[in-house]
mmCIF file of C-alpha atoms in Angstrom:
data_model
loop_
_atom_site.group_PDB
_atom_site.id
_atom_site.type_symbol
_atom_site.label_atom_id
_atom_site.label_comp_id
_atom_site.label_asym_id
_atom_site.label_seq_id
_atom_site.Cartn_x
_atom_site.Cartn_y
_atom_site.Cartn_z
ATOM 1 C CA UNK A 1 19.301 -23.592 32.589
ATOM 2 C CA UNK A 2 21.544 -20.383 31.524
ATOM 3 C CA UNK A 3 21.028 -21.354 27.974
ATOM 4 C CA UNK A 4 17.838 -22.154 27.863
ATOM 5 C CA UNK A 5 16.955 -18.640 29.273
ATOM 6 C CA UNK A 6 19.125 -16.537 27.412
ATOM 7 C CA UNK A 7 17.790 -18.950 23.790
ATOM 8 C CA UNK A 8 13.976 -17.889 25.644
ATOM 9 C CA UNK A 9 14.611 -14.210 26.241
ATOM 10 C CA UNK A 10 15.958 -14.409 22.250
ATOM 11 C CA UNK A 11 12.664 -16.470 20.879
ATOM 12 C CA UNK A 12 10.424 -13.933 22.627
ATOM 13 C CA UNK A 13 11.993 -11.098 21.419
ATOM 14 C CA UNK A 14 13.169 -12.041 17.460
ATOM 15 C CA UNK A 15 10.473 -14.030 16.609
ATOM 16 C CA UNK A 16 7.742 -13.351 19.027
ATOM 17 C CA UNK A 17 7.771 -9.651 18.753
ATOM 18 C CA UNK A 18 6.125 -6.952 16.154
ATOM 19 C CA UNK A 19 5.907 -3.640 14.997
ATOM 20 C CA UNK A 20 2.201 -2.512 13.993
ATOM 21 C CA UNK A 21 1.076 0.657 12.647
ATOM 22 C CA UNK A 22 -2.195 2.013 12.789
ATOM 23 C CA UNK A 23 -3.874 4.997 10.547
ATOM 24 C CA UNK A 24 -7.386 6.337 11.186
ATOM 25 C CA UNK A 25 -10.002 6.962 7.992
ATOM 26 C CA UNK A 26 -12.890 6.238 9.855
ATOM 27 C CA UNK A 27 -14.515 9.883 9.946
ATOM 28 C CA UNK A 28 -12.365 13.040 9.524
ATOM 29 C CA UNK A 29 -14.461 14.418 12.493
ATOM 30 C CA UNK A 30 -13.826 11.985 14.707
ATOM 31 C CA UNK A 31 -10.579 10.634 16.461
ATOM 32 C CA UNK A 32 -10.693 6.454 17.148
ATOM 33 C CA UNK A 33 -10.016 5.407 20.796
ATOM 34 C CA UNK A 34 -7.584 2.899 21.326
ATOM 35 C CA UNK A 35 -8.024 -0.393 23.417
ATOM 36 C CA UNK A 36 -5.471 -3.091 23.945
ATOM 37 C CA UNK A 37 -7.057 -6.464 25.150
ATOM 38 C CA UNK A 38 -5.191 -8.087 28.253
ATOM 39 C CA UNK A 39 -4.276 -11.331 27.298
ATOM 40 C CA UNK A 40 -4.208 -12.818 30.925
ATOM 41 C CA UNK A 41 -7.830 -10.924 31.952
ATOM 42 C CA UNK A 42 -8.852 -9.873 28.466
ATOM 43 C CA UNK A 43 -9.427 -6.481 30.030
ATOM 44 C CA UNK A 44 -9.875 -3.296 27.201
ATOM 45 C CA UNK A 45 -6.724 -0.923 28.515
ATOM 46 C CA UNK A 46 -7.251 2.620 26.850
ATOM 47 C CA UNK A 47 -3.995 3.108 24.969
ATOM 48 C CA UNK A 48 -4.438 6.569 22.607
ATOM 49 C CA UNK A 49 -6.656 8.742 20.713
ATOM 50 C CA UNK A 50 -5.874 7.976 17.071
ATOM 51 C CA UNK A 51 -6.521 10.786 15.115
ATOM 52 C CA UNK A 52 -7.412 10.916 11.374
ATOM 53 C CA UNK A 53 -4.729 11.175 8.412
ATOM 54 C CA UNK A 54 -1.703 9.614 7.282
ATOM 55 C CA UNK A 55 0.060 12.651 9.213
ATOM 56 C CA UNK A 56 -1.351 11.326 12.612
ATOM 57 C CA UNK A 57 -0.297 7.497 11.576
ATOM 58 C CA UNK A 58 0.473 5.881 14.705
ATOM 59 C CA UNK A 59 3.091 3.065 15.245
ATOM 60 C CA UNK A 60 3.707 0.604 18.073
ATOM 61 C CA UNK A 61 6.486 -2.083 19.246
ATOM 62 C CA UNK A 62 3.697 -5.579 20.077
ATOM 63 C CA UNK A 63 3.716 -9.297 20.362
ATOM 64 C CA UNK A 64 1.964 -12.239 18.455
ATOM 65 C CA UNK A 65 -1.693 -12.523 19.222
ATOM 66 C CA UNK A 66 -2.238 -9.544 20.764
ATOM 67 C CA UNK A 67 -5.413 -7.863 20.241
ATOM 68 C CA UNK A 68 -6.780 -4.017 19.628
ATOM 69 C CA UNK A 69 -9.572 -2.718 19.581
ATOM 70 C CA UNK A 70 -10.942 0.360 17.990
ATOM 71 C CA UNK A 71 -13.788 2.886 19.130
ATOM 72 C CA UNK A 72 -16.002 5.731 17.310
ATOM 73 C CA UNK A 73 -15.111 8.301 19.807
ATOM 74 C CA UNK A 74 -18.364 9.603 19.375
ATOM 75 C CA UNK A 75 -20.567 6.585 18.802
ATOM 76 C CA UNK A 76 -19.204 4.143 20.761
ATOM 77 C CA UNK A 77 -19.360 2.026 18.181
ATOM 78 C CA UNK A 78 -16.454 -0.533 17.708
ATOM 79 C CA UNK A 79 -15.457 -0.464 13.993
ATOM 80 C CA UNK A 80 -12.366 -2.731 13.849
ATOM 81 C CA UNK A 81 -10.789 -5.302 16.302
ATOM 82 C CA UNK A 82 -7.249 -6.345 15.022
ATOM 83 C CA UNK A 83 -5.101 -9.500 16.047
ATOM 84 C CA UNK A 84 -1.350 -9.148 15.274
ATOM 85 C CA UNK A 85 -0.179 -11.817 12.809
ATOM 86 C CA UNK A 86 3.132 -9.817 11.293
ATOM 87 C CA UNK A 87 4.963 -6.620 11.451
ATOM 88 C CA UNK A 88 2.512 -4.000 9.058
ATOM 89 C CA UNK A 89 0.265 -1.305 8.360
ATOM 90 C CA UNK A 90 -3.319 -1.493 8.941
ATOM 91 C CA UNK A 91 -5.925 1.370 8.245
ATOM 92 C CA UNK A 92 -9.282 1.726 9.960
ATOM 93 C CA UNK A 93 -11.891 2.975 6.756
ATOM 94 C CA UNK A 94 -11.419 3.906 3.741
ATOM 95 C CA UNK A 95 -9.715 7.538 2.852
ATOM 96 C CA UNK A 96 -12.510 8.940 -0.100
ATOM 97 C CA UNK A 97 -11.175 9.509 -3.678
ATOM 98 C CA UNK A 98 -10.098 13.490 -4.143
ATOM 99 C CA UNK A 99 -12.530 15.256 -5.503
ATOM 100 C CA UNK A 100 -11.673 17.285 -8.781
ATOM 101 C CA UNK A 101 -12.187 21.143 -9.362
ATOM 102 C CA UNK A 102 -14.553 21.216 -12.552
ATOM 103 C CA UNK A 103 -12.112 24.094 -14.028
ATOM 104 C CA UNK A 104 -9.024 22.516 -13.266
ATOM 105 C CA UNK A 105 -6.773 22.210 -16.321
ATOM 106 C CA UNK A 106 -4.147 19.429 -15.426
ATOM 107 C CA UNK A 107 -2.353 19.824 -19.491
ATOM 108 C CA UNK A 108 -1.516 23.421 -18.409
ATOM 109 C CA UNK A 109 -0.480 22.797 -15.051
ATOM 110 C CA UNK A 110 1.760 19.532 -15.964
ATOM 111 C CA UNK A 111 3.364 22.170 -18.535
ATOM 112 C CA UNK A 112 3.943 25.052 -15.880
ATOM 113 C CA UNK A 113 5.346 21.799 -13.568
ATOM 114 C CA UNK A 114 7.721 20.547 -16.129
ATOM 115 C CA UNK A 115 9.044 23.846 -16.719
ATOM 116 C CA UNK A 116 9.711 25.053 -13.112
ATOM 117 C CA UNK A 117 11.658 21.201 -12.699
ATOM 118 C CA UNK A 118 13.875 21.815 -15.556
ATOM 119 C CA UNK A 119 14.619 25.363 -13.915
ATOM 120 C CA UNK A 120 15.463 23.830 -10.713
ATOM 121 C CA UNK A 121 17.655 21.051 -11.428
ATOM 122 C CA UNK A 122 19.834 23.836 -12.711
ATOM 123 C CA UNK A 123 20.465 25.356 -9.160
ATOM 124 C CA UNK A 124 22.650 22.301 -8.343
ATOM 125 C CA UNK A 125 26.116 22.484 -8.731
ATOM 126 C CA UNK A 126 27.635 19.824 -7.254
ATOM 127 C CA UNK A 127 27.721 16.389 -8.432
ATOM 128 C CA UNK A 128 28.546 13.302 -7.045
ATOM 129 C CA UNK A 129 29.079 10.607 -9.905
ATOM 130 C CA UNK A 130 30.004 10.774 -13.600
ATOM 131 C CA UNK A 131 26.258 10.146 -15.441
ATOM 132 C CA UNK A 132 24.309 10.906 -12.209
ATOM 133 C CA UNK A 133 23.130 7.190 -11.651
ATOM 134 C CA UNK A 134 23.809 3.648 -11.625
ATOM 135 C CA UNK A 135 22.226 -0.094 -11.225
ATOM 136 C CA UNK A 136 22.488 -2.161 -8.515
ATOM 137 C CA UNK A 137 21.071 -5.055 -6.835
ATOM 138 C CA UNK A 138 19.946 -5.366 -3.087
ATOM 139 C CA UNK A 139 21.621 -7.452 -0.935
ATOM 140 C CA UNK A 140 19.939 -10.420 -0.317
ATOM 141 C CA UNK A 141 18.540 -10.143 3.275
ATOM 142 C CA UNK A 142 17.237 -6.727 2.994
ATOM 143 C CA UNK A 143 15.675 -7.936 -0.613
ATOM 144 C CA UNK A 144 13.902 -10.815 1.948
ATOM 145 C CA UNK A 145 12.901 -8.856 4.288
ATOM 146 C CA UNK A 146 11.350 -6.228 2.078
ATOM 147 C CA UNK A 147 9.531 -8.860 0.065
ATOM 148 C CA UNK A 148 8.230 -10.871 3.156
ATOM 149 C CA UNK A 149 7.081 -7.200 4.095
ATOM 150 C CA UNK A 150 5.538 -6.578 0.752
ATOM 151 C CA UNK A 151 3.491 -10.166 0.987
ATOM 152 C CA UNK A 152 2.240 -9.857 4.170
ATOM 153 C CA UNK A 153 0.114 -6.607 4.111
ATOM 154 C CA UNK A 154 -0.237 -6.638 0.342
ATOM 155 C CA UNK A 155 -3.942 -6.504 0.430
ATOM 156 C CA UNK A 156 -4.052 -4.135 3.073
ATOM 157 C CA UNK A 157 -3.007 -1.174 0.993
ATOM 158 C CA UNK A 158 -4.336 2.566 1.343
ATOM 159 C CA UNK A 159 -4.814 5.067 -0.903
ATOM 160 C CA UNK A 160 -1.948 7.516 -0.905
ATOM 161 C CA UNK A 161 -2.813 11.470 0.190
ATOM 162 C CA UNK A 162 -2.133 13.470 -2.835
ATOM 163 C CA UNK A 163 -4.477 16.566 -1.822
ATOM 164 C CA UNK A 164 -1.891 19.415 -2.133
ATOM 165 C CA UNK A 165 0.939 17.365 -3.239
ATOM 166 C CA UNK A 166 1.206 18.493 -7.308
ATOM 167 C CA UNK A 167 1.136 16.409 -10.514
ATOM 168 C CA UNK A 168 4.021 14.507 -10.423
ATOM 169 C CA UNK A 169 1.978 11.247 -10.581
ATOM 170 C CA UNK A 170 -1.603 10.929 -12.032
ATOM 171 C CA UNK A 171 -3.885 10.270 -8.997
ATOM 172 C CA UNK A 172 -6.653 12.085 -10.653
ATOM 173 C CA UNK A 173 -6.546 9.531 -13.548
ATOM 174 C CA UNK A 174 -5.477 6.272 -11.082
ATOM 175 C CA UNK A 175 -5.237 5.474 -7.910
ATOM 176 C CA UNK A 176 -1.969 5.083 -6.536
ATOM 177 C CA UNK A 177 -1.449 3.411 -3.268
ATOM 178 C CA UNK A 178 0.666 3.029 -0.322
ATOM 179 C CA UNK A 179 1.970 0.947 2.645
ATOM 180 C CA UNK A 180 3.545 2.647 5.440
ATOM 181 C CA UNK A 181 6.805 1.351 6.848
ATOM 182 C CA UNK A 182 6.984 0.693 10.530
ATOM 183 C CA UNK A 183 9.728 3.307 12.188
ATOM 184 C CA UNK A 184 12.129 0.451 13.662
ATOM 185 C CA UNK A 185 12.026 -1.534 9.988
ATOM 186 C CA UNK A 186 12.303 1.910 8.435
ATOM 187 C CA UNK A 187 15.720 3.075 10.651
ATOM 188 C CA UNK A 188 17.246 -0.711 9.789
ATOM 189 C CA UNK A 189 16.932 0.192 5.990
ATOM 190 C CA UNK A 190 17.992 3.716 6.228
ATOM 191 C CA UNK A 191 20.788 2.350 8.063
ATOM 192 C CA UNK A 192 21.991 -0.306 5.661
ATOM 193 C CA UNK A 193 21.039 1.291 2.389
ATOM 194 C CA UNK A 194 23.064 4.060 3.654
ATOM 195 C CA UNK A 195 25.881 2.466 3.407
ATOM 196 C CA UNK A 196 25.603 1.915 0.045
ATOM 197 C CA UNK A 197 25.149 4.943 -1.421
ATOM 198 C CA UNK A 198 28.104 6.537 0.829
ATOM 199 C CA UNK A 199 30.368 3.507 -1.198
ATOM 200 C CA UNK A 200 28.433 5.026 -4.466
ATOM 201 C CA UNK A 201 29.112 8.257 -3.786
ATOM 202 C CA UNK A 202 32.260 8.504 -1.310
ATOM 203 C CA UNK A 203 31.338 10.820 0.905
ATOM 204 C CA UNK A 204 29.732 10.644 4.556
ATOM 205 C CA UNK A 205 25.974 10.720 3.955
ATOM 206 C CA UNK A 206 22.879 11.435 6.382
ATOM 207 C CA UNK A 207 19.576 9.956 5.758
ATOM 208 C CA UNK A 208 16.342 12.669 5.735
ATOM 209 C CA UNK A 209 13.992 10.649 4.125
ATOM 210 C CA UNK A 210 12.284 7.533 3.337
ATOM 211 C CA UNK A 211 8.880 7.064 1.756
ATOM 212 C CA UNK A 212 6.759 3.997 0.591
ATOM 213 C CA UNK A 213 6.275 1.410 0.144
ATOM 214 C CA UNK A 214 4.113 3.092 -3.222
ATOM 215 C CA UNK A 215 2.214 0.364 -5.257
ATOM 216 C CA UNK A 216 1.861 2.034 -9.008
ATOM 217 C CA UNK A 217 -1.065 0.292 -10.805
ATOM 218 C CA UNK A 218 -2.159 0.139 -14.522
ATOM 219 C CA UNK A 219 -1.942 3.294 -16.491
ATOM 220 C CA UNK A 220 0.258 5.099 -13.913
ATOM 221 C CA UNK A 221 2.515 7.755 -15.089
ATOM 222 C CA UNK A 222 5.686 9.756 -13.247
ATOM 223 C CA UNK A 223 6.331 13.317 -14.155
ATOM 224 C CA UNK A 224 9.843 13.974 -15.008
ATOM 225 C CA UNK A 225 10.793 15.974 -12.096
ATOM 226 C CA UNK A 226 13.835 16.490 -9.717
ATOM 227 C CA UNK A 227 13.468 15.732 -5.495
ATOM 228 C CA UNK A 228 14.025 18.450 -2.659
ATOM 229 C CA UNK A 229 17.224 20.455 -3.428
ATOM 230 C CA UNK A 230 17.917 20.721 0.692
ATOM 231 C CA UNK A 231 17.637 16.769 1.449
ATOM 232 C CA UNK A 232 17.774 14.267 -1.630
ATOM 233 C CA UNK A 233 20.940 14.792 -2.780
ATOM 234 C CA UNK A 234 21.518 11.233 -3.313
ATOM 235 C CA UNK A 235 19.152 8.552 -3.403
ATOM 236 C CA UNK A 236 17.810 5.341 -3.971
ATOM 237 C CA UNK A 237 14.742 3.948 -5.896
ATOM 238 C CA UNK A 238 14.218 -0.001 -4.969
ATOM 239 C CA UNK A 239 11.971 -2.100 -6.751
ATOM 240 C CA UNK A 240 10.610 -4.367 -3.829
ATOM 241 C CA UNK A 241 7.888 -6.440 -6.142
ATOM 242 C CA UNK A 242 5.796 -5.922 -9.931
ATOM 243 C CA UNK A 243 3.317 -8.288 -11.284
ATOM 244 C CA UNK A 244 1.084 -8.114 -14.479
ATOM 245 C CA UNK A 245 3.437 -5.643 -15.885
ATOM 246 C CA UNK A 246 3.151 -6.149 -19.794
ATOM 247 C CA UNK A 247 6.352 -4.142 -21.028
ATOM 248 C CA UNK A 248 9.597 -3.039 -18.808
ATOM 249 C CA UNK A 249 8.445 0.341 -17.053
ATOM 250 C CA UNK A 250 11.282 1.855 -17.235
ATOM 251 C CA UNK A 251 12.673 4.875 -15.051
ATOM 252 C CA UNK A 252 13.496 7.698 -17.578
ATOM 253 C CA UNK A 253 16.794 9.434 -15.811
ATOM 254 C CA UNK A 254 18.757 12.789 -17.432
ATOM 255 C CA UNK A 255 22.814 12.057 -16.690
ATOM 256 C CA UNK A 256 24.956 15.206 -15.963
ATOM 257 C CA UNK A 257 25.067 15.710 -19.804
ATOM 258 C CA UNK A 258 21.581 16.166 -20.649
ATOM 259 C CA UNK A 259 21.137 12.269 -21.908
ATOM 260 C CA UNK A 260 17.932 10.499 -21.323
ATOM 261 C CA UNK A 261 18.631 6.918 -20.631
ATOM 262 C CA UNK A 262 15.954 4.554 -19.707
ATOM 263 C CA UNK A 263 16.691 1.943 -16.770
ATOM 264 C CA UNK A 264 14.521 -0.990 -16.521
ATOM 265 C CA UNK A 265 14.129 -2.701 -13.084
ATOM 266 C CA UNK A 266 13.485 -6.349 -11.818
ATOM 267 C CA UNK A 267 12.503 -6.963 -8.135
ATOM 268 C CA UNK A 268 15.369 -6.470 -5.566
ATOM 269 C CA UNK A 269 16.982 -4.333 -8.403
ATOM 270 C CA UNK A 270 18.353 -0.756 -7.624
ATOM 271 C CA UNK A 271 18.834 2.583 -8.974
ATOM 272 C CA UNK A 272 21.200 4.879 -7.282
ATOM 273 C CA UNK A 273 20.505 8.528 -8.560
ATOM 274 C CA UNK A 274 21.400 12.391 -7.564
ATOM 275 C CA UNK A 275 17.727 12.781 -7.434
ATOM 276 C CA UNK A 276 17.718 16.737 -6.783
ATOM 277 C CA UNK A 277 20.343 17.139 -9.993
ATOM 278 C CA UNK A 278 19.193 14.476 -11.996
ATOM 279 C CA UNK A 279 15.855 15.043 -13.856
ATOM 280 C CA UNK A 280 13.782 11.223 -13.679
ATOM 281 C CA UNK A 281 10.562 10.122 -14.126
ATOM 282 C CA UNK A 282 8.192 7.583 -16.116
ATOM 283 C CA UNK A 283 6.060 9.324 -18.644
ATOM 284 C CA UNK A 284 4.958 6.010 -20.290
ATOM 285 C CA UNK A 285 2.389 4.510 -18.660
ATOM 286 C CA UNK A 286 2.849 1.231 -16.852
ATOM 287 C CA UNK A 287 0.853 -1.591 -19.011
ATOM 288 C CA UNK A 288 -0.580 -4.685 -18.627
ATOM 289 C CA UNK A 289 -4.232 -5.580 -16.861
ATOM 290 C CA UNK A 290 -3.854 -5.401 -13.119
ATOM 291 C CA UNK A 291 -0.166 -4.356 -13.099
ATOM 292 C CA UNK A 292 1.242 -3.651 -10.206
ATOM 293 C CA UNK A 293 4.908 -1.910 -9.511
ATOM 294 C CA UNK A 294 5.913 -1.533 -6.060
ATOM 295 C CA UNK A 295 8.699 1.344 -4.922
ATOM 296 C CA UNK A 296 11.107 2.269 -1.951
ATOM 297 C CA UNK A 297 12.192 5.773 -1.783
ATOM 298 C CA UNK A 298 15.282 6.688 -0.068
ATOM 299 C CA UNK A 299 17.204 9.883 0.367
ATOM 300 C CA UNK A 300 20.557 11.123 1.812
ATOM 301 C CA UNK A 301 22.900 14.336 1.494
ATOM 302 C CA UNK A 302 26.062 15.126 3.155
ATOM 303 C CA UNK A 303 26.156 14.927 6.685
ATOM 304 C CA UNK A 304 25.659 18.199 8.305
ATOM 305 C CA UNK A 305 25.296 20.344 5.238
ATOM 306 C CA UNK A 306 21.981 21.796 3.876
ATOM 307 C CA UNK A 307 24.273 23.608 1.581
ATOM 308 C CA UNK A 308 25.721 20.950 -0.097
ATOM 309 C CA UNK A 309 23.737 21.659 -3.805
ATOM 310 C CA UNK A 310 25.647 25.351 -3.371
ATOM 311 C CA UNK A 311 29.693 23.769 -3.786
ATOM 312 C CA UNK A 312 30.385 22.469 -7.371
#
C-alpha cells in the first residue's frame, strides 16, 4: 500500500502536473480577469487581473485538464477559455504590428548602431577562452525536453515587443516571434547549461539572463552587435529547431583577434561565446520559403562581480 502511494504521489506530480503562462493582448486599456474552473463544482474562482504586455506575462504551477477562463474587464465579455494539455505559453489577442515613423531612416541608424558596438566591445578586457567561442552539442535530455517544448506550443507563437528595443534584428522588415519559457523550466536550464559554460570557461559563473525561445523567419537578419557588458559575459546560443531553411544561417562571430568566422548550427547544436567581448551576428538573411530558425539565449558572468569586464 506504501508503494503504491508514494508511485501515486510521483504520477500526480511528474506527469500530471504543468506550468502555464499566460500574456494579455486583448486591449492595451483593459486588464483580463482571471477565472479558474473547479473541477469538482465547475465553479469560476477569480484568480488575478492579467494586465497587458509581455512585461506583465503571468505564469502558474497547474494540472492536466484544468480549465481558465478569461474576462474583458470592462465588457464582461469572455474572450478565451483555455484547457491545459502541456507545459506552455498562451497569449490572449493579438499584439498589433509597430507602426513606422514616416522619417525614420533605418540605413543611418544601423550605421550609427554598428559603430557604437564596435566601440563597446573594446571596453572589455578580460577574456575567458582563446578565440572567444566554441561548438558544442546539448546533452541529450535537455535537447528532448527543449524540442518536446518547441512542438507543443509551436503554433501558438507571439510576436516579439521590439518598440524601443534598437535595430539589432529587422522587425520593421519581418516579423520575428517568440515563445516565453515557463520560470520553473527556465531555472532547470539555467541550472544545467550553467554548468557547462563554467567547464568552458573555468570559473564560477552566475546566471542573469535567459531569453526565448525566438523563432527567426524568412528574410531575417542579426546586426553584428555585442550583449550587456554588466551581465553576458559568457553565454550560450542553442539552436532548439529550423525548418525550410535553404542555406546554413550561419552565426557570424569576431574571435579575440579580430577574425570573422562563420559557425553553422544543426538542432540541439551549441555555441558557447563571450557575448559582451565577442562581436556576433547574422547579416545574411535566413533563406528558404517559410524558414523557420528557432533560438535559446543564455547568459552568465562571474559570480558576484559586475566588474568582471574591468580585470584583463
Amino acid at each position: 500500500f506504501d508503494r503504491e502511494q508514494r508511485f501515486d504521489a510521483w504520477f500526480t506530480t511528474a506527469c500530471n502536473k504543468a506550468e502555464q503562462c499566460y500574456i494579455n493582448y486583448h486591449k492595451k486599456d483593459a486588464s483580463l480577469k482571471v477565472y479558474w474552473v473547479n473541477p469538482y463544482t465547475n465553479e469560476n474562482r477569480f484568480t488575478n487581473d492579467l494586465q497587458y504586455g509581455e512585461k506583465h506575462t503571468h505564469c502558474i504551477e497547474t494540472w492536466l485538464g484544468h480549465e481558465f477562463i478569461f474576462e474583458d474587464s470592462e465588457t464582461g465579455e469572455i474572450v478565451m477559455r483555455h484547457t491545459i494539455e502541456f507545459t506552455g505559453t498562451r497569449a490572449i489577442g493579438v499584439l498589433p504590428r509597430q507602426s513606422l515613423p514616416t522619417n525614420r531612416d533605418f540605413h543611418e541608424t544601423i550605421k550609427s548602431t554598428l559603430n557604437g558596438e564596435w566601440r563597446r566591445q573594446g571596453a572589455v578586457q578580460r577574456t575567458f577562452s582563446s578565440l572567444g567561442f566554441a561548438k558544442g552539442r546539448l546533452p541529450e535530455d535537455i535537447f528532448g525536453t527543449l524540442g518536446a517544448y518547441y512542438y507543443n506550443n509551436r503554433n501558438f507563437t507571439i510576436r516579439e515587443e521590439w518598440d524601443g528595443k534598437g535595430v539589432f534584428v529587422n522587425w520593421w522588415e519581418v516579423d520575428v516571434h517568440f515563445i516565453q519559457l515557463p520560470w520553473g523550466l527556465k531555472k532547470m536550464l539555467q541550472e544545467r547549461l550553467k554548468t557547462m559554460v563554467e567547464e568552458w570557461t573555468g570559473v564560477d559563473l552566475e546566471e542573469t539572463s535567459m531569453y526565448g525561445l525566438r523563432q527567426y523567419e524568412e528574410g531575417a537578419r542579426l546586426l553584428t552587435h555585442v550583449d550587456r557588458t554588466t551581465t553576458h559575459a559568457a553565454s550560450l546560443i542553442v539552436n532548439v529547431a529550423q525548418g525550410n531553411v535553404a542555406e546554413p544561417w550561419a552565426v557570424e562571430v569576431h574571435d579575440h583577434a579580430g577574425r570573422l568566422h562563420q559557425v553553422n548550427m544543426e538542432p540541439g547544436d551549441i555555441v558557447y561565446y563571450e557575448s559582451a567581448k565577442c562581436l556576433h551576428g547574422r547579416n545574411t538573411p535566413l533563406k528558404g520559403p517559410g524558414a523557420y530558425y528557432v533560438n535559446l539565449f543564455t547568459h552568465y558572468r562571474p559570480t558576484g562581480d559586475s566588474n568582471w569586464y574591468k580585470k584583463g
